[in-house]
Coordinates of C-alpha atoms and ligand atoms in Angstrom, one line a residue:
X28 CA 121.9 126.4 144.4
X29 CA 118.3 125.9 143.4
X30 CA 119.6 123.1 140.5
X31 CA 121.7 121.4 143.6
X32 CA 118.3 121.2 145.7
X33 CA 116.6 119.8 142.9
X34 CA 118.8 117.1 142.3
X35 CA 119.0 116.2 146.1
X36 CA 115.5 116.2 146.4
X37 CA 114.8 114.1 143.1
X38 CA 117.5 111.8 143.9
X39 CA 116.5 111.4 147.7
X40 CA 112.4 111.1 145.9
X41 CA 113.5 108.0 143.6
X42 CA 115.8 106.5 146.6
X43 CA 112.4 107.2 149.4
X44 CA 110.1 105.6 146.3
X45 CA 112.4 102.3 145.9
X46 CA 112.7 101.9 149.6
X47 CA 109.0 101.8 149.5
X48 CA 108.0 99.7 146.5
X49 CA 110.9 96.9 147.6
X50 CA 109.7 96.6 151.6
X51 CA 106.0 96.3 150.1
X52 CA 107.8 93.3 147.5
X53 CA 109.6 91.9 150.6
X54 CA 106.6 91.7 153.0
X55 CA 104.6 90.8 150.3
X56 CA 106.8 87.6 149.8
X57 CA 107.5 86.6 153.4
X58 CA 103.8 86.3 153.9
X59 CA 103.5 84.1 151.2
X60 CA 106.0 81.8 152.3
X61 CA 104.9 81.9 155.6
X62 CA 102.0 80.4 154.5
X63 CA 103.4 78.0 153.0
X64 CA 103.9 76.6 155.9
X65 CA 100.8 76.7 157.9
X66 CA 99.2 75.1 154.5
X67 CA 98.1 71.3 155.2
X68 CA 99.9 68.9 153.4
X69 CA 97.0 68.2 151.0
X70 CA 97.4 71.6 149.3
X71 CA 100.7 70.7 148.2
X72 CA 99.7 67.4 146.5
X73 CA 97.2 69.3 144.6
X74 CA 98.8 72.6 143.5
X75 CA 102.2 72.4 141.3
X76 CA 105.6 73.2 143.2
X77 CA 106.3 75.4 140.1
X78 CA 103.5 77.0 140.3
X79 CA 104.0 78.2 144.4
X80 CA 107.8 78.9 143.4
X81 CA 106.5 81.4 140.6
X82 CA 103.6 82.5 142.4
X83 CA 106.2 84.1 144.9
X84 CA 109.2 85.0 142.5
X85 CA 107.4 86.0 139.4
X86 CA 103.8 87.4 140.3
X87 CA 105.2 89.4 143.8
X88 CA 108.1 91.0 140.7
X89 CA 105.0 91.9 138.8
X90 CA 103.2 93.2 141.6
X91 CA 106.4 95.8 142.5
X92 CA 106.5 96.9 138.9
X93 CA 103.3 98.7 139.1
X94 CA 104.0 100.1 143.1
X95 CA 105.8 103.5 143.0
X96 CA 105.1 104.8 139.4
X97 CA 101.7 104.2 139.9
X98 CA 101.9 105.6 143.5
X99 CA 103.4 109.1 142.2
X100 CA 100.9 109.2 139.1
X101 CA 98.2 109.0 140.7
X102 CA 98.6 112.2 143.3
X103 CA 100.3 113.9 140.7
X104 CA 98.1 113.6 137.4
X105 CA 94.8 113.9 138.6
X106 CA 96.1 117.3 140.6
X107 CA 96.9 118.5 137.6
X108 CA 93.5 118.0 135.5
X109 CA 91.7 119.8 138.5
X110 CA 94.1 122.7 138.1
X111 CA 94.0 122.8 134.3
X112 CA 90.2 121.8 134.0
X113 CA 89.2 124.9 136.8
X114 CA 91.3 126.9 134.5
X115 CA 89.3 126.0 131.7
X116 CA 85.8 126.6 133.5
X117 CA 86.5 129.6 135.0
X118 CA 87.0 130.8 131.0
X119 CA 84.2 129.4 129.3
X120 CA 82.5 126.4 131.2
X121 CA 80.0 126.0 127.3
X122 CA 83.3 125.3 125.6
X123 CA 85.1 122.4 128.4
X124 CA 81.4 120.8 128.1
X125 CA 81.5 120.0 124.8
X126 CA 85.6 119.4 125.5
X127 CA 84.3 116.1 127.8
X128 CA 82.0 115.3 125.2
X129 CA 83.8 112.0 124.4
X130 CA 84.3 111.5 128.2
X131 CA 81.8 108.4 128.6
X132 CA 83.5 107.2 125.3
X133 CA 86.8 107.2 126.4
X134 CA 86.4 105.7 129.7
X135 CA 84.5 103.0 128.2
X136 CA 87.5 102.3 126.1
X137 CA 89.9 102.6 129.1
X138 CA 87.8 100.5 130.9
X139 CA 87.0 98.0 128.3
X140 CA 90.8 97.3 127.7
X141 CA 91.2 97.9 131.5
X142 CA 89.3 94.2 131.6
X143 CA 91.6 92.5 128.9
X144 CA 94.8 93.6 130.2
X145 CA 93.7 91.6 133.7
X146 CA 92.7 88.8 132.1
X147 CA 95.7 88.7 129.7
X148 CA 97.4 89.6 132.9
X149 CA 96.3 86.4 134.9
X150 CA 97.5 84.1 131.9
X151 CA 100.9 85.2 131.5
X152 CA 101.4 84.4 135.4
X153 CA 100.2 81.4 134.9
X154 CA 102.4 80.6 131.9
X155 CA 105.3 81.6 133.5
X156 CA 104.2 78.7 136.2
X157 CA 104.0 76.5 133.5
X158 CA 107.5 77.1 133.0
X159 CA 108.8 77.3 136.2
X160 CA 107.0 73.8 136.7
X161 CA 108.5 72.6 133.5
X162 CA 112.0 73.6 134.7
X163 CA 111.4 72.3 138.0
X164 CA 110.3 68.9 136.9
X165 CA 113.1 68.5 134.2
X166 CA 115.8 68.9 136.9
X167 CA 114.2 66.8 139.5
X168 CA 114.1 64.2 136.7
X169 CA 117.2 64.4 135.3
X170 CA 118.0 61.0 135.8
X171 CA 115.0 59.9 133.8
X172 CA 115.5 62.3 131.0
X173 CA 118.5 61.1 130.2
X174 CA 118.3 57.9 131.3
X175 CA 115.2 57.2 128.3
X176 CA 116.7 59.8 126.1
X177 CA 113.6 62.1 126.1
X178 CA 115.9 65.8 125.8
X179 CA 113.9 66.2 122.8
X180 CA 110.9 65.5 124.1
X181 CA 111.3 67.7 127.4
X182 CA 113.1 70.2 124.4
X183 CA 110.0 70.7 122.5
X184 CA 107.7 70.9 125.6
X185 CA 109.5 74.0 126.8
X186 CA 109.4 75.3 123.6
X187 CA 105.7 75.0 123.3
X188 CA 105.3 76.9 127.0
X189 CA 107.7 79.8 125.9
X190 CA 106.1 79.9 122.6
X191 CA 103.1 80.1 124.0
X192 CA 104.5 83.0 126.1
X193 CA 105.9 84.9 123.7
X194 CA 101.8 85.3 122.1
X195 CA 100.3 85.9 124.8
X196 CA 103.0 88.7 125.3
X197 CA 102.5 90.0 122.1
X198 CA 98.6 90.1 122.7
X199 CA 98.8 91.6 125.8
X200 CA 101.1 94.6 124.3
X201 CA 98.9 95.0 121.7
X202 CA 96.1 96.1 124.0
X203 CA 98.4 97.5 126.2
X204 CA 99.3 100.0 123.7
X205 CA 96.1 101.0 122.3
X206 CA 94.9 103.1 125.0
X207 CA 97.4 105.9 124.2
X208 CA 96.7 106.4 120.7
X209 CA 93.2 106.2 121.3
X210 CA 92.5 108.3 123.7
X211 CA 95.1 111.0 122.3
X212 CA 93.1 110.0 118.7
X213 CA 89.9 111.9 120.8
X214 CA 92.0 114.5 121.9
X215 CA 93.2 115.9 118.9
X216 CA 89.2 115.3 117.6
X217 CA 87.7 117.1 120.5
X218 CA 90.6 119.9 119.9
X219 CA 89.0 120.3 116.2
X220 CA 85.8 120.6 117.1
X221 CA 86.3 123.1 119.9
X222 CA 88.7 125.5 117.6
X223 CA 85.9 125.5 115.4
X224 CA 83.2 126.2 117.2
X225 CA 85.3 128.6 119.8
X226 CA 86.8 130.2 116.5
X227 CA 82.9 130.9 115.6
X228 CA 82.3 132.2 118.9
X229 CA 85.3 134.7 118.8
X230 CA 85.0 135.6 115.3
X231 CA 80.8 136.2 114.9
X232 CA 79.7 136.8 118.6
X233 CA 82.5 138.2 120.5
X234 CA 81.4 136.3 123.5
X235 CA 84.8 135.1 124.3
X236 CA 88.1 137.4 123.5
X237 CA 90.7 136.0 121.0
X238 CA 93.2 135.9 124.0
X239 CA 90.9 134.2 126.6
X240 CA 90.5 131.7 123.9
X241 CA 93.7 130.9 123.5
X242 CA 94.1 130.5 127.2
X243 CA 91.4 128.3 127.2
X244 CA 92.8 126.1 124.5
X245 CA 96.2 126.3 126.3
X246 CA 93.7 124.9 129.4
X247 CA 92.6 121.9 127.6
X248 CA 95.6 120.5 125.4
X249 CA 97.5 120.4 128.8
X250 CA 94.7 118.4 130.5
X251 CA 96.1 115.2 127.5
X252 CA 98.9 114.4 129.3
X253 CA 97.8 113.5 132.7
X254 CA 95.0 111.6 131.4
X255 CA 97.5 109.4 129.0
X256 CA 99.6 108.8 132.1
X257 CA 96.3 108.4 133.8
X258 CA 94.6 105.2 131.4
X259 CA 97.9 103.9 131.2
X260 CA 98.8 103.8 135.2
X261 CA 94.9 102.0 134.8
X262 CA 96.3 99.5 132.5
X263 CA 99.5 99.1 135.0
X264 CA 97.1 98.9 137.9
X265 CA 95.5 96.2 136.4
X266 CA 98.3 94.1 135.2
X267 CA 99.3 93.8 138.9
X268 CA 96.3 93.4 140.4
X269 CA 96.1 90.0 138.3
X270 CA 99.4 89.0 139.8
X271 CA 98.4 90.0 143.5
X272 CA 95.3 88.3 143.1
X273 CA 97.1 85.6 142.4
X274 CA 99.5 86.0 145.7
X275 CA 96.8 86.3 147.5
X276 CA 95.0 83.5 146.7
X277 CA 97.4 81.7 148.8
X278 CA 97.7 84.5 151.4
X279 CA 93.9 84.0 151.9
X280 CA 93.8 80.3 151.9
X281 CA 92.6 79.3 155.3
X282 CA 93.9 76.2 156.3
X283 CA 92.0 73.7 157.5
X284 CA 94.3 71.3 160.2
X285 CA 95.0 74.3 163.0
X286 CA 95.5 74.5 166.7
X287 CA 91.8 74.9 168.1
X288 CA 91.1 78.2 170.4
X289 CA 91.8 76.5 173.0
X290 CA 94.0 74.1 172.5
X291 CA 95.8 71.9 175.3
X292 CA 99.2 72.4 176.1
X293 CA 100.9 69.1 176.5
X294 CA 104.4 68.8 178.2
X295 CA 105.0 64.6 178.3
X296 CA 104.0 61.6 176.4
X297 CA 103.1 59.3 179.1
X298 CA 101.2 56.6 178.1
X299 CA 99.9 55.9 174.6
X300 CA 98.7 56.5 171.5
X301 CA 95.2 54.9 170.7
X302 CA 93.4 54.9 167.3
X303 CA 89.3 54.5 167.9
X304 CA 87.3 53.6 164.8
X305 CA 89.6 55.6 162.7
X306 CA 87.9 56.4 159.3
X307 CA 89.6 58.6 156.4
X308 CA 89.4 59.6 153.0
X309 CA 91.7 61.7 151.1
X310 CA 90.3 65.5 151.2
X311 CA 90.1 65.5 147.4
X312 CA 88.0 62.2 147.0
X313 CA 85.9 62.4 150.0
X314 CA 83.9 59.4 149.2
X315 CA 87.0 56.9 148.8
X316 CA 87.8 55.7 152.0
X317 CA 91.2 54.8 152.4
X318 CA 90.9 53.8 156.2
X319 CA 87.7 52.2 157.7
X320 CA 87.4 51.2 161.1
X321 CA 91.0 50.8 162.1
X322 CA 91.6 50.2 166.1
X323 CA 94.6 49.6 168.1
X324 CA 97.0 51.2 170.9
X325 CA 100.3 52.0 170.6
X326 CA 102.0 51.6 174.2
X327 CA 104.5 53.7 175.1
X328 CA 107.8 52.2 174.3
X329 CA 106.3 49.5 172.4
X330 CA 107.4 48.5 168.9
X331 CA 104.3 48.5 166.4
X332 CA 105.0 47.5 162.8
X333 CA 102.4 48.3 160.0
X334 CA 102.7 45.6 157.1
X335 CA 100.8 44.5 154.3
X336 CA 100.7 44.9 150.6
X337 CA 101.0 48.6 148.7
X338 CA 97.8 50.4 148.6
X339 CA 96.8 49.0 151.9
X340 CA 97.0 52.4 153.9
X341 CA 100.2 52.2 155.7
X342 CA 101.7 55.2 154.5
X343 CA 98.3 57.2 155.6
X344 CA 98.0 55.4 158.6
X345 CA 101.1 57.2 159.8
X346 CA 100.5 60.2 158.3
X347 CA 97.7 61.2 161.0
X348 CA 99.9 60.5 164.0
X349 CA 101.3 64.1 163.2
X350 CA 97.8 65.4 161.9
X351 CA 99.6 65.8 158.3
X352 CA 95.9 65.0 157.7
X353 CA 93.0 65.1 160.1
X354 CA 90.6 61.9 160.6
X355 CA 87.5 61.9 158.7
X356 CA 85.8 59.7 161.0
X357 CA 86.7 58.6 164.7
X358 CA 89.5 59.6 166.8
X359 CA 93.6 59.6 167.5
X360 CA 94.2 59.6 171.4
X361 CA 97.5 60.4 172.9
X362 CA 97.3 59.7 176.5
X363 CA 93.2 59.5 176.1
X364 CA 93.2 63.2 174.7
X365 CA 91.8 63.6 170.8
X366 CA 94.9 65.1 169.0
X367 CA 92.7 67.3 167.6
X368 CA 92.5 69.1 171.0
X369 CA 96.0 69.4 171.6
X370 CA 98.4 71.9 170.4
X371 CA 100.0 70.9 166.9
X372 CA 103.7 71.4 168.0
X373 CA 103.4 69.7 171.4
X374 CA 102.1 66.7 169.0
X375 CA 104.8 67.1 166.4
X376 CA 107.5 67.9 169.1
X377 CA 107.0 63.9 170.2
X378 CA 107.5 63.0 166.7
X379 CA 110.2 62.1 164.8
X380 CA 110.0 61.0 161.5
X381 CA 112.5 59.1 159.3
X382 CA 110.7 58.9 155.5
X383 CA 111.4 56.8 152.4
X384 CA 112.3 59.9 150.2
X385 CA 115.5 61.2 152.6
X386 CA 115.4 64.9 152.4
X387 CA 118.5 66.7 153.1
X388 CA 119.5 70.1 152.6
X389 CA 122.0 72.1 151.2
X390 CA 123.9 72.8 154.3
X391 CA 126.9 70.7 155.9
X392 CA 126.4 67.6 157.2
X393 CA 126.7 69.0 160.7
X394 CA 123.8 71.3 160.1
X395 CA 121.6 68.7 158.1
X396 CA 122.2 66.6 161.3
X397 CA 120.6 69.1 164.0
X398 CA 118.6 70.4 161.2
X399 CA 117.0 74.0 162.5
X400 CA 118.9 73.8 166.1
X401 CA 121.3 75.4 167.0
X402 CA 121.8 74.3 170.8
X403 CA 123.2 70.8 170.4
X404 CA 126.7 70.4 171.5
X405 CA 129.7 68.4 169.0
X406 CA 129.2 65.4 171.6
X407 CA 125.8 65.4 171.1
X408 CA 126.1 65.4 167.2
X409 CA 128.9 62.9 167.1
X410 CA 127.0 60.2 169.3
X411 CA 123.8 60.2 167.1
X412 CA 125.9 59.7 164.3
X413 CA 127.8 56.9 165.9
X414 CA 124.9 55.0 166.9
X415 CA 123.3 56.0 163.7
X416 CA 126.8 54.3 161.9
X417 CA 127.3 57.4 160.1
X418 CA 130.0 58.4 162.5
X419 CA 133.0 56.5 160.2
X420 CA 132.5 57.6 157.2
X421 CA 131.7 61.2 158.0
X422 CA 135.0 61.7 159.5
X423 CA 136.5 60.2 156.5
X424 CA 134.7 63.1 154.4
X425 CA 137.3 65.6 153.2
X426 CA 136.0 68.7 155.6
X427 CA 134.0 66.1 158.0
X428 CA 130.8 67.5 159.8
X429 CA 131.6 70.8 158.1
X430 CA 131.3 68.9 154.4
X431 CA 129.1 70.7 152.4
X432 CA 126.0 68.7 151.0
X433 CA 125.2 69.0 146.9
X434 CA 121.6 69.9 146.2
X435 CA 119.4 67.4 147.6
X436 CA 122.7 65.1 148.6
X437 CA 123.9 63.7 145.1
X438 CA 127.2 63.6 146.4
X439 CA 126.2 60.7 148.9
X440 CA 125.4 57.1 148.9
X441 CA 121.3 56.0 149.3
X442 CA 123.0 54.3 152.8
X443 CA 124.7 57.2 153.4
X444 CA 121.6 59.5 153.4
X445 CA 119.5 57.3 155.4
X446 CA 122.3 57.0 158.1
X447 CA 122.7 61.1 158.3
X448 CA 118.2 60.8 158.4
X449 CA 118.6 58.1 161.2
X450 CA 121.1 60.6 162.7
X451 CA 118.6 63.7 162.4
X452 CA 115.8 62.0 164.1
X453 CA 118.3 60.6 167.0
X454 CA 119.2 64.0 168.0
X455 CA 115.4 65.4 168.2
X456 CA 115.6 62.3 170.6
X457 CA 111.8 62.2 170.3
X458 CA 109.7 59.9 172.2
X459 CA 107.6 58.6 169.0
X460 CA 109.3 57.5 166.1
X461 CA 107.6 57.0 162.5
X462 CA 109.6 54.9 160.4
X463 CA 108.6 54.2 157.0
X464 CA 111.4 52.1 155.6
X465 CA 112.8 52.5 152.7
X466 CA 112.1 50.1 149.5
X467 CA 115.0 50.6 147.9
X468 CA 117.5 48.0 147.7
X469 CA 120.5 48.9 149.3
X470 CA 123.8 46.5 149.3
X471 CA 123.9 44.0 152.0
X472 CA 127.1 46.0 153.5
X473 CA 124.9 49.2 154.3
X474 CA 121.8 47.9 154.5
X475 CA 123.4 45.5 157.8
X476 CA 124.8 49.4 158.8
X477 CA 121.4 50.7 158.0
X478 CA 119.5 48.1 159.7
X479 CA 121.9 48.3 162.7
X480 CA 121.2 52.1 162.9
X481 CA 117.1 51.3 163.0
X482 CA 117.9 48.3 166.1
X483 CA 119.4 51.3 167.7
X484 CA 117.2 54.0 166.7
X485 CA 114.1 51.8 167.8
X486 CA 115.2 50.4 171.3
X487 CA 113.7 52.4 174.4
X488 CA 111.3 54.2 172.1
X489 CA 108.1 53.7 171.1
X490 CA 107.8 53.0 167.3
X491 CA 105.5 52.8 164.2
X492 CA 107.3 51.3 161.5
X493 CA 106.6 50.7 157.7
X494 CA 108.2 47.7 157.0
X495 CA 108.9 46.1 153.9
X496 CA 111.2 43.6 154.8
X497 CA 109.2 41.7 157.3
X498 CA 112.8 40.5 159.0
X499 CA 113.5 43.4 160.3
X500 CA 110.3 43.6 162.7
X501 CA 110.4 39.9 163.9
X502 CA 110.7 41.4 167.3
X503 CA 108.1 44.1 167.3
X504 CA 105.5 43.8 170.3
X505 CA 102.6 44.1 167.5
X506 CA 102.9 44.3 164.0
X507 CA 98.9 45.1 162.4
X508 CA 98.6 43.8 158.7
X509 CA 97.0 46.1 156.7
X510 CA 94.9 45.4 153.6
X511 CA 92.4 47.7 151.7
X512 CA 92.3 50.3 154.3
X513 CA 91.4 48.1 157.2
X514 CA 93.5 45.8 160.1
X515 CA 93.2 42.2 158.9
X516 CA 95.7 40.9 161.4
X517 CA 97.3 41.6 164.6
X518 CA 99.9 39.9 166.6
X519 CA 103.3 39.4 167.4
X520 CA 105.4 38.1 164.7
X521 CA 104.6 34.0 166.2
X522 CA 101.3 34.2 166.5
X523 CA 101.1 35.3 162.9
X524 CA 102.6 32.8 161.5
X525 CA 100.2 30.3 163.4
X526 CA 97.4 32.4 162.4
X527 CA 98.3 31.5 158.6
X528 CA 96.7 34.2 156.6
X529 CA 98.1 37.2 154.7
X530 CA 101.0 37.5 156.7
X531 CA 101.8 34.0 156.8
X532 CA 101.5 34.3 153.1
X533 CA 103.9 37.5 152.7
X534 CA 106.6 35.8 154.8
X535 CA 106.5 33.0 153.1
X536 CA 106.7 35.0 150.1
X537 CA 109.7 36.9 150.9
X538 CA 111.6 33.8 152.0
X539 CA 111.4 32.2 148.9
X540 CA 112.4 35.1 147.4
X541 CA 115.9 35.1 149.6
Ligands
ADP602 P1 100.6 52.0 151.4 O1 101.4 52.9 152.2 O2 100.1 50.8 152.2 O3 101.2 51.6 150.1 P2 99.0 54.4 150.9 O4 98.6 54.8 152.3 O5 100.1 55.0 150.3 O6 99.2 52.8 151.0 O7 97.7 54.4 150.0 C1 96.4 54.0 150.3 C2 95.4 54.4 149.3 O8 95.3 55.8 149.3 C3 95.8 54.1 147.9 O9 94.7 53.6 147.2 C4 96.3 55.4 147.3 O10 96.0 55.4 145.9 C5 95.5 56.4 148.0 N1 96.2 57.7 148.2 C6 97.4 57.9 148.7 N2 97.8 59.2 148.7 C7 96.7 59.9 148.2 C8 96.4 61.3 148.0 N3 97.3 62.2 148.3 N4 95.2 61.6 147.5 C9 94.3 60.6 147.2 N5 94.5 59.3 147.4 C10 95.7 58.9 147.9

């Protein structure tokens, strides 16, 4: 009966343990990604993707290794050494002195390797990131890879990370495995020296008995067990702590473009959208300004096109509409408020955004089209596909709306993506589009579809549109020419061409080219 209880209880105590360890490993992760998304967009231009993906795969793993056996160990062992050590005392409290004789020694050991394991610790996460970025990067770049033949070349970089895993590895598990035989090494000295000198005290002065000794020696060889388990639940302790540190480091990061305390609540977008002496320089090169002095109003409804040639500071321009990034000097109005005061998804709920790099998910079509809502109806769906022309050639899919999308949309034409983007920002239906049209050539059959798609996508709206092909914003009702960071025309498409100028130069440009 009592074997039965024991075996339910133990079994129920590694079950209760697990459920433990894995809901710390699961919170532990969901806060992580969570902030992932309240981080600005500058911190992921300046920290790895591989490094955030094994940040919360690898280091929140080596985090849960540590949880429940050091959890147990460390009610359980140091119980025991009070129990044992009182035993001891209570015998002869002359002979446990001289027994923790090499106590400062040891724990200077323990804590001396406590140091290197961290540190050891901390560079294995990262090389593991190094690999996880090296994996990342290869498969985002397939195309390239193969494309200039470099398999050898990306071949012999992984090897150098994993090689360079595999020492650190074997450095770390050489310190890791010292502590053990060192401090049993004292043990076993300290046990020498005490059934020496106890042996004299029992043999010559009688002040112990021969029995109480024994006891007492019993007493201290059982007190080198719990402190093993003990320096090495120190080593474990600080393995992990190297790895949450690391979790945490982007659990902690504040981030710096947030709703203010009190924050307006905005329900409409009523009248327009005004930039006033907008200065800005990218976060991580403060004294480069990208922008300087840029002023103009957006009406609601109107058509504003941002040309001019690469570098200029279209693609940033845009970019603070949405508070990706913050100004650093002047202010964005919408309706006359600073978008700084208003609540960041009010703002972004007025936005929608069509970007050269079309992102789609692995989902069906359907769901990449009302991407994260669930309340739009099949009508709804079909009709922003239709006027984004991706209507036909969805249907012609085998499975339709319900066709499943390859990673990151292999499986569909440049065209094709674009259309099923145009179709994503029709639904939101929002009343600010951002455009940023794409530079990559598409045939003259779907770039007319495309370009139909945009005519739809941009009437009754207001718009900001990148354009590269400066035919396609012949009607905008402002199109700003950017150069160097600052406006060095503005005007409708006419009076640009009258101006002469950079624009007048660009067109002329482009037409020769056709
Ligand atoms: P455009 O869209 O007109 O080609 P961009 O807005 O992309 O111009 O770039 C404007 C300038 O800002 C360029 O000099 C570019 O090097 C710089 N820049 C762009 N992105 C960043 C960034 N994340 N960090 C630092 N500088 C950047």
């Amino acid at each position: 009966m009592a074997f039965i209880l024991k075996n339910i209880a133990g079994y129920m105590q590694a079950y209760f343990l697990n459920f433990v360890e894995q809901g710390i490993v699961r919170d532990l992760r969901d806060d992580a990604y969570e902030q992932l998304h309240k981080l600005p967009i500058s911190y992921f231009k300046s920290e790895r993707v591989g490094n955030l993906i094994s940040i919360i795969v690898n280091d929140v793993t080596a985090v849960q290794n540590s949880v429940s056996a050091t959890f147990l160990n460390l009610i359980r062992e140091p119980l025991s050494i009070v129990v044992f050590l009182g035993i001891a005392i209570s015998i002869s409290w002359q002979l446990t002195l001289i027994s923790l004789i090499t106590l400062p020694f040891s724990a200077g050991i323990i804590s001396w390797i406590g140091i290197k394991l961290r540190k050891y610790s901390t560079q294995i996460q990262e090389k593991i990131a190094d690999i996880t970025s090296v994996i990342q990067e290869t498969i985002s770049g397939v195309k390239i890879v193969k494309a200039f033949g470099t398999e050898d070349y990306e071949n012999k970089k992984f090897r150098k990370e994993t090689e360079g895993y595999l020492k650190m590895v074997l450095r770390i598990t050489r310190i890791r495995n010292l502590s053990s035989p060192i401090s049993e090494t004292l043990s076993v000295m300290v046990g020498v020296v005490i059934i020496y000198y106890g042996g004299t005290l029992v043999l010559s002065t009688n002040q112990i008995k021969a029995s109480e000794f024994l006891g007492f020696l019993f007493a201290i060889f059982q007190l080198i067990p719990p402190i093993k388990e003990l320096s090495s639940v120190n080593n474990r302790i600080q393995e992990s702590s190297a790895a949450g540190a690391r979790i945490f480091d982007i659990i902690d990061t504040n981030p710096d473009i947030v709703n203010k305390p009190d924050a307006k609540e905005v329900k409409e977008f009523n009248s327009d959208i005004t930039f006033e002496k907008v200065g800005f320089a990218y976060p991580d090169e403060p004294t480069e300004m990208v922008l300087e002095d840029i002023n103009f109003t957006i009406k609601k409804g109107e058509v504003v096109a941002l040309v001019g040639p690469s570098g200029g500071g279209k693609s940033t321009l845009v970019d603070l509409i949405p508070r990706f990034y913050d100004v650093t000097s002047g202010a964005i109005k919408l309706d006359g408020e600073d978008i700084r005061d208003v609540r960041m998804e009010d703002l972004r709920k007025f936005i929608g955004i069509v970007t050269q790099e079309i992102i789609l998910f692995n989902d069906s079509i359907k769901n990449n089209i009302c991407y994260g809502s669930k309340n739009f109806s099949e009508e709804k769906i079909y009709e922003a596909a239709k006027i984004a022309n991706a209507h036909t050639f969805i249907s012609e899919m085998p499975n339709g709306y319900d066709t499943e999308i390859g990673e990151r949309g292999v499986k569909l034409s440049g065209g094709q993506r674009q259309r099923i983007a145009i179709a994503r920002a029709l639904l939101k239906n929002p009343d600010i589009m951002i455009f940023d049209e794409a530079t990559s050539a598409l045939d003259n059959e779907s770039e007319k579809l495309v370009q139909e798609a945009l005519d739809n996508l941009m009437t009754s709206r207001t718009v900001v549109v990148i354009a590269h092909r400066l035919s396609t914003i012949q009607n905008a009702d402002k199109i700003l020419v950017l150069q160097a960071g600052r406006v060095v025309q503005a005007g409708t498409h006419n009076s640009l061409l009258e101006q002469g100028g950079l624009y007048k130069k660009l067109y002329e440009m482009q037409f020769r080219d056709k």
